Tab-separated table of C-alpha atoms in Angstrom:
chain	number	residue	atom	x	y	z
A	1	UNK	CA	159.366	157.324	50.684
A	2	UNK	CA	161.093	159.567	53.235
A	3	UNK	CA	163.995	160.140	50.859
A	4	UNK	CA	161.536	160.920	48.060
A	5	UNK	CA	159.817	163.488	50.301
A	6	UNK	CA	163.148	165.199	51.005
A	7	UNK	CA	163.907	165.315	47.280
A	8	UNK	CA	160.465	166.785	46.560
A	9	UNK	CA	160.985	169.565	49.142
A	10	UNK	CA	164.393	170.351	47.612
A	11	UNK	CA	162.872	170.418	44.118
A	12	UNK	CA	160.165	172.803	45.367
A	13	UNK	CA	162.855	175.181	46.670
A	14	UNK	CA	164.661	175.033	43.313
A	15	UNK	CA	161.375	175.862	41.574
A	16	UNK	CA	160.676	178.819	43.862
A	17	UNK	CA	164.144	180.357	43.398
A	18	UNK	CA	164.003	179.774	39.634
A	19	UNK	CA	160.618	181.469	39.363
A	20	UNK	CA	161.890	184.536	41.214
A	21	UNK	CA	164.888	184.863	38.901
A	22	UNK	CA	162.858	184.258	35.735
A	23	UNK	CA	160.216	186.782	36.794
A	24	UNK	CA	162.889	189.464	37.097
A	25	UNK	CA	164.543	188.490	33.809
A	26	UNK	CA	161.408	188.358	31.653
A	27	UNK	CA	159.696	191.405	33.140
A	28	UNK	CA	162.772	193.656	32.850
A	29	UNK	CA	163.608	192.549	29.299
A	30	UNK	CA	159.958	192.723	28.242
A	31	UNK	CA	159.586	196.279	29.546
A	32	UNK	CA	162.901	197.443	28.072
A	33	UNK	CA	162.080	196.114	24.597
A	34	UNK	CA	158.268	196.438	24.763
A	35	UNK	CA	157.528	192.749	24.058
A	36	UNK	CA	153.900	192.086	25.051
A	37	UNK	CA	154.253	188.311	25.091
A	38	UNK	CA	157.405	188.525	27.233
A	39	UNK	CA	155.789	190.986	29.644
A	40	UNK	CA	152.747	188.722	29.926
A	41	UNK	CA	155.061	185.756	30.476
A	42	UNK	CA	156.878	187.708	33.204
A	43	UNK	CA	153.613	188.537	34.973
A	44	UNK	CA	152.661	184.873	34.702
A	45	UNK	CA	155.983	184.022	36.338
A	46	UNK	CA	155.204	186.452	39.171
A	47	UNK	CA	152.113	184.355	39.810
A	48	UNK	CA	154.351	181.287	39.656
A	49	UNK	CA	156.347	182.658	42.584
A	50	UNK	CA	153.177	182.687	44.683
A	51	UNK	CA	152.185	179.262	43.352
A	52	UNK	CA	155.610	177.778	44.136
A	53	UNK	CA	155.524	179.236	47.649
A	54	UNK	CA	152.033	177.809	48.211
A	55	UNK	CA	153.099	174.398	46.919
A	56	UNK	CA	156.238	174.404	49.074
A	57	UNK	CA	154.274	175.402	52.181
A	58	UNK	CA	151.642	172.725	51.588
A	59	UNK	CA	154.327	170.072	51.041
A	60	UNK	CA	155.984	170.948	54.352
A	61	UNK	CA	152.631	170.717	56.133
A	62	UNK	CA	151.735	167.406	54.485
A	63	UNK	CA	154.991	165.846	55.721
A	64	UNK	CA	153.928	166.303	59.346
A	65	UNK	CA	152.942	163.075	61.128
A	66	UNK	CA	149.332	162.442	62.255
A	67	UNK	CA	148.279	164.211	65.435
A	68	UNK	CA	145.233	164.363	67.698
A	69	UNK	CA	143.386	166.827	65.458
A	70	UNK	CA	144.460	165.138	62.199
A	71	UNK	CA	144.597	161.382	62.887
A	72	UNK	CA	144.788	160.551	59.168
A	73	UNK	CA	147.740	162.858	58.630
A	74	UNK	CA	148.067	166.130	56.704
A	75	UNK	CA	148.253	164.719	53.179
A	76	UNK	CA	145.441	166.860	51.790
A	77	UNK	CA	147.468	170.006	52.442
A	78	UNK	CA	149.236	169.265	49.153
A	79	UNK	CA	145.895	168.989	47.368
A	80	UNK	CA	144.921	172.412	48.710
A	81	UNK	CA	148.287	173.745	47.522
A	82	UNK	CA	147.648	172.242	44.080
A	83	UNK	CA	144.257	173.951	43.928
A	84	UNK	CA	145.971	177.295	44.721
A	85	UNK	CA	148.381	176.684	41.839
A	86	UNK	CA	145.443	175.886	39.541
A	87	UNK	CA	143.708	179.136	40.542
A	88	UNK	CA	146.839	181.174	39.858
A	89	UNK	CA	147.234	179.502	36.464
A	90	UNK	CA	143.616	180.338	35.659
A	91	UNK	CA	144.149	184.018	36.504
A	92	UNK	CA	147.407	184.038	34.536
A	93	UNK	CA	145.650	182.576	31.482
A	94	UNK	CA	142.979	185.276	31.617
A	95	UNK	CA	145.616	187.989	32.041
A	96	UNK	CA	147.731	186.742	29.144
A	97	UNK	CA	144.671	186.375	26.897
A	98	UNK	CA	143.359	189.865	27.690
A	99	UNK	CA	146.661	191.648	27.096
A	100	UNK	CA	147.413	189.649	23.954
A	101	UNK	CA	144.055	190.632	22.445
A	102	UNK	CA	144.669	194.251	23.457
A	103	UNK	CA	148.097	194.096	21.810
A	104	UNK	CA	146.493	193.020	18.530
A	105	UNK	CA	144.485	196.244	18.487
A	106	UNK	CA	147.483	198.459	19.265
A	107	UNK	CA	150.517	199.382	17.138
A	108	UNK	CA	152.928	196.439	17.101
A	109	UNK	CA	156.312	197.368	18.669
A	110	UNK	CA	159.648	196.509	17.149
A	111	UNK	CA	161.048	193.054	18.014
A	112	UNK	CA	164.535	192.752	19.546
A	113	UNK	CA	167.093	189.950	19.643
A	114	UNK	CA	167.605	190.407	23.409
A	115	UNK	CA	163.945	189.597	24.019
A	116	UNK	CA	164.316	186.477	21.873
A	117	UNK	CA	167.368	185.332	23.862
A	118	UNK	CA	165.548	185.901	27.180
A	119	UNK	CA	162.559	183.878	25.978
A	120	UNK	CA	164.835	181.066	24.715
A	121	UNK	CA	166.701	180.911	28.044
A	122	UNK	CA	163.386	180.744	29.882
A	123	UNK	CA	162.181	177.941	27.601
A	124	UNK	CA	165.254	175.794	28.222
A	125	UNK	CA	165.298	176.518	31.958
A	126	UNK	CA	161.617	175.702	32.414
A	127	UNK	CA	161.828	172.541	30.310
A	128	UNK	CA	164.644	171.228	32.509
A	129	UNK	CA	162.691	172.168	35.644
A	130	UNK	CA	159.560	170.421	34.350
A	131	UNK	CA	161.380	167.148	33.621
A	132	UNK	CA	163.136	167.301	37.009
A	133	UNK	CA	160.080	168.127	39.130
A	134	UNK	CA	157.600	165.812	37.389
A	135	UNK	CA	159.970	162.854	37.843
A	136	UNK	CA	160.423	163.462	41.572
A	137	UNK	CA	156.764	164.420	42.035
A	138	UNK	CA	155.566	161.137	40.556
A	139	UNK	CA	158.158	159.178	42.516
A	140	UNK	CA	156.960	160.693	45.808
A	141	UNK	CA	153.311	160.914	44.637
A	142	UNK	CA	153.480	164.561	45.741
A	143	UNK	CA	150.429	166.464	44.501
A	144	UNK	CA	152.086	169.762	45.372
A	145	UNK	CA	155.224	169.053	43.352
A	146	UNK	CA	153.258	167.608	40.444
A	147	UNK	CA	151.224	170.830	40.415
A	148	UNK	CA	154.479	172.809	40.402
A	149	UNK	CA	155.685	170.685	37.478
A	150	UNK	CA	152.462	171.416	35.588
A	151	UNK	CA	153.072	175.089	36.296
A	152	UNK	CA	156.523	174.720	34.726
A	153	UNK	CA	154.891	173.057	31.725
A	154	UNK	CA	152.607	176.070	31.334
A	155	UNK	CA	155.741	178.227	31.302
A	156	UNK	CA	157.258	175.990	28.630
A	157	UNK	CA	154.193	176.728	26.489
A	158	UNK	CA	154.431	180.449	27.224
A	159	UNK	CA	158.166	180.696	26.581
A	160	UNK	CA	157.881	178.597	23.438
A	161	UNK	CA	155.158	180.911	22.150
A	162	UNK	CA	157.335	183.913	23.026
A	163	UNK	CA	160.268	182.450	21.075
A	164	UNK	CA	158.036	181.835	18.040
A	165	UNK	CA	156.309	185.222	18.269
A	166	UNK	CA	159.453	187.294	18.758
A	167	UNK	CA	161.357	185.224	16.196
A	168	UNK	CA	158.680	185.776	13.539
A	169	UNK	CA	158.633	189.465	14.427
A	170	UNK	CA	162.385	189.688	13.801
A	171	UNK	CA	161.981	187.745	10.581
A	172	UNK	CA	159.254	190.158	9.480
A	173	UNK	CA	161.588	193.099	10.070
A	174	UNK	CA	164.342	191.432	8.039
A	175	UNK	CA	162.005	190.556	5.135
A	176	UNK	CA	160.013	193.776	5.373
A	177	UNK	CA	156.850	191.854	6.209
A	178	UNK	CA	155.196	193.797	9.082
A	179	UNK	CA	152.322	191.312	9.283
A	180	UNK	CA	154.645	188.780	10.907
A	181	UNK	CA	154.937	191.102	13.915
A	182	UNK	CA	151.402	190.075	14.880
A	183	UNK	CA	152.766	186.614	15.705
A	184	UNK	CA	153.801	187.926	19.140
A	185	UNK	CA	150.297	188.711	20.487
A	186	UNK	CA	148.760	185.783	18.578
A	187	UNK	CA	151.220	183.481	20.326
A	188	UNK	CA	150.090	184.989	23.624
A	189	UNK	CA	146.474	184.030	22.853
A	190	UNK	CA	147.510	180.448	22.079
A	191	UNK	CA	149.390	180.308	25.395
A	192	UNK	CA	146.335	181.599	27.250
A	193	UNK	CA	144.202	178.767	25.856
A	194	UNK	CA	146.790	176.101	26.694
A	195	UNK	CA	147.296	177.389	30.247
A	196	UNK	CA	143.525	177.626	30.745
A	197	UNK	CA	143.128	173.937	29.891
A	198	UNK	CA	146.031	173.015	32.178
A	199	UNK	CA	144.463	174.980	35.055
A	200	UNK	CA	141.104	173.279	34.502
A	201	UNK	CA	142.643	169.777	34.561
A	202	UNK	CA	144.568	170.552	37.767
A	203	UNK	CA	141.529	172.054	39.482
A	204	UNK	CA	139.335	169.083	38.552
A	205	UNK	CA	141.857	166.591	39.962
A	206	UNK	CA	142.189	168.577	43.213
A	207	UNK	CA	138.405	168.759	43.619
A	208	UNK	CA	138.096	165.007	42.986
A	209	UNK	CA	140.548	164.227	45.791
A	210	UNK	CA	138.969	166.704	48.215
A	211	UNK	CA	135.572	165.142	47.436
A	212	UNK	CA	136.940	161.686	48.351
A	213	UNK	CA	136.798	160.288	44.815
A	214	UNK	CA	137.750	156.607	44.624
A	215	UNK	CA	141.065	155.567	43.105
A	216	UNK	CA	141.132	154.195	39.565
A	217	UNK	CA	139.463	150.884	38.734
A	218	UNK	CA	142.786	149.251	37.794
A	219	UNK	CA	144.356	150.166	41.147
A	220	UNK	CA	141.266	148.963	42.998
A	221	UNK	CA	141.322	145.663	41.085
A	222	UNK	CA	144.989	145.181	42.043
A	223	UNK	CA	144.137	145.690	45.733
A	224	UNK	CA	141.197	143.312	45.440
A	225	UNK	CA	143.446	140.655	43.903
A	226	UNK	CA	145.793	140.870	46.896
A	227	UNK	CA	142.931	140.471	49.387
A	228	UNK	CA	141.480	137.498	47.495
A	229	UNK	CA	144.917	135.878	47.688
A	230	UNK	CA	144.665	135.630	51.499
A	231	UNK	CA	143.592	132.059	52.269
A	232	UNK	CA	141.453	132.965	55.288
A	233	UNK	CA	139.373	135.504	53.357
A	234	UNK	CA	136.211	133.704	52.257
A	235	UNK	CA	134.447	136.689	50.755
A	236	UNK	CA	134.970	140.390	49.992
A	237	UNK	CA	131.853	142.283	51.029
A	238	UNK	CA	133.208	145.747	50.239
A	239	UNK	CA	136.457	147.363	49.231
A	240	UNK	CA	136.932	151.112	48.955
A	241	UNK	CA	140.046	153.245	48.557
A	242	UNK	CA	140.628	156.975	48.259
A	243	UNK	CA	143.576	159.303	47.889
A	244	UNK	CA	144.508	161.434	50.878
A	245	UNK	CA	147.153	163.629	49.316
A	246	UNK	CA	150.272	161.629	48.543
A	247	UNK	CA	148.985	158.425	50.120
A	248	UNK	CA	145.956	156.122	49.957
A	249	UNK	CA	143.476	155.039	52.639
A	250	UNK	CA	141.622	151.732	52.231
A	251	UNK	CA	138.373	150.480	53.799
A	252	UNK	CA	137.665	146.742	53.696
A	253	UNK	CA	134.802	144.454	54.736
A	254	UNK	CA	135.704	140.802	54.397
A	255	UNK	CA	134.009	137.575	55.404
A	256	UNK	CA	136.000	135.043	57.453
A	257	UNK	CA	135.087	131.743	59.084
A	258	UNK	CA	132.501	132.498	61.795
A	259	UNK	CA	134.202	130.027	64.124
A	260	UNK	CA	137.414	132.030	64.320
A	261	UNK	CA	138.519	133.426	67.660
A	262	UNK	CA	139.228	137.134	68.129
A	263	UNK	CA	142.948	136.356	68.113
A	264	UNK	CA	142.652	134.477	64.817
A	265	UNK	CA	140.668	137.353	63.332
A	266	UNK	CA	143.333	139.765	64.534
A	267	UNK	CA	146.015	137.662	62.822
A	268	UNK	CA	144.046	137.661	59.563
A	269	UNK	CA	143.821	141.464	59.673
A	270	UNK	CA	147.562	141.699	60.244
A	271	UNK	CA	148.152	139.359	57.306
A	272	UNK	CA	145.927	141.408	54.976
A	273	UNK	CA	147.565	144.677	56.025
A	274	UNK	CA	151.085	143.354	55.542
A	275	UNK	CA	150.229	141.994	52.083
A	276	UNK	CA	148.776	145.322	50.945
A	277	UNK	CA	151.456	147.555	52.485
A	278	UNK	CA	154.337	145.496	51.091
A	279	UNK	CA	152.879	145.676	47.575
A	280	UNK	CA	151.775	149.322	47.754
A	281	UNK	CA	154.100	151.613	49.785
A	282	UNK	CA	151.830	154.596	49.047
A	283	UNK	CA	149.067	153.053	51.184
A	284	UNK	CA	149.181	154.505	54.696
A	285	UNK	CA	146.015	153.168	56.322
A	286	UNK	CA	144.019	149.945	55.932
A	287	UNK	CA	140.831	149.753	57.977
A	288	UNK	CA	139.333	146.243	58.052
A	289	UNK	CA	135.919	145.092	59.239
A	290	UNK	CA	135.412	141.352	59.702
A	291	UNK	CA	132.055	139.750	58.907
A	292	UNK	CA	131.170	136.150	59.816
A	293	UNK	CA	131.129	133.652	56.957
A	294	UNK	CA	129.270	130.368	57.324
A	295	UNK	CA	129.825	127.133	55.449
A	296	UNK	CA	127.666	127.013	52.340
A	297	UNK	CA	127.739	130.792	51.778
A	298	UNK	CA	129.437	132.100	48.593
A	299	UNK	CA	133.222	132.309	48.839
A	300	UNK	CA	135.553	134.976	47.519
A	301	UNK	CA	135.940	133.261	44.148
A	302	UNK	CA	132.166	132.953	43.772
A	303	UNK	CA	131.052	136.356	45.046
A	304	UNK	CA	130.702	139.441	42.887
A	305	UNK	CA	133.740	141.752	43.226
A	306	UNK	CA	133.478	144.856	45.359
A	307	UNK	CA	129.915	144.178	46.516
A	308	UNK	CA	128.762	146.748	49.067
A	309	UNK	CA	126.467	145.383	51.794
A	310	UNK	CA	124.967	146.721	54.960
A	311	UNK	CA	126.344	146.091	58.440
A	312	UNK	CA	125.816	142.405	59.132
A	313	UNK	CA	126.826	142.529	62.762
A	314	UNK	CA	130.480	141.733	62.137
A	315	UNK	CA	133.098	143.046	64.522
A	316	UNK	CA	135.612	145.621	63.412
A	317	UNK	CA	139.000	144.488	64.674
A	318	UNK	CA	142.102	146.687	64.484
A	319	UNK	CA	145.679	146.326	65.627
């Protein structure tokens, strides 16, 4: 996991530098050859510079170990960074949409091959960056880097639309079909819609994590299966798990033989923790509360899964 974190930080730096260079390239070429979709794409990339910097900063903060003020670590810093990226994408989508609609109502400028080449280079560059960052982001479960990858994907859409729009404009000039020149601003509108949806999905995921939404049912069932596999666990009274940035925190209430000593209970907790952590490296914290189980009460195989009960007077034992 430590190596994955280092790779994610390096990938974030690559993304930041790339966004700076692409912003310069697309904005200069767009202004020189009056391509509205390329100018809009360049402005979007300027927002990407801010988004990449925010993601990189949040990733560096999230890698800090727990301290007195943040005993659960700094993992949610990446979620905050992802929400910043989502906000920038939202603003970029509105900007691109507005200027593309305005361009439809204005005289369509002449398309140029240089603008097409710049858009094609951006498309290839961003596609490579997306594949690279999404792979490392998923490997490290880095919300900040995954958000950066989604930002690259938005640029793939934008650059692809620019290639199509400028290309059709050039084709229209060759075939004496001026109507094809309108493909440039129309492509910008399509990009705005795609980026808007991407921003909404990212924002919703960030809000879910900040609001302590539970992990998926399949992941929770896998954790429950591990706990039920511990011989000393007679019953699962409650199991909850939530994402805390790039890692997961788990809360457990389990029933064990009421005749156990404190030392035996402590050993059971250690056994449960080791089983979960060895199977799920992205779990950082497992908090376990032991409840007394008496002979004749339902066992783990007989009880309903993930039943939430009130405090039954059990003792919370931790290492």
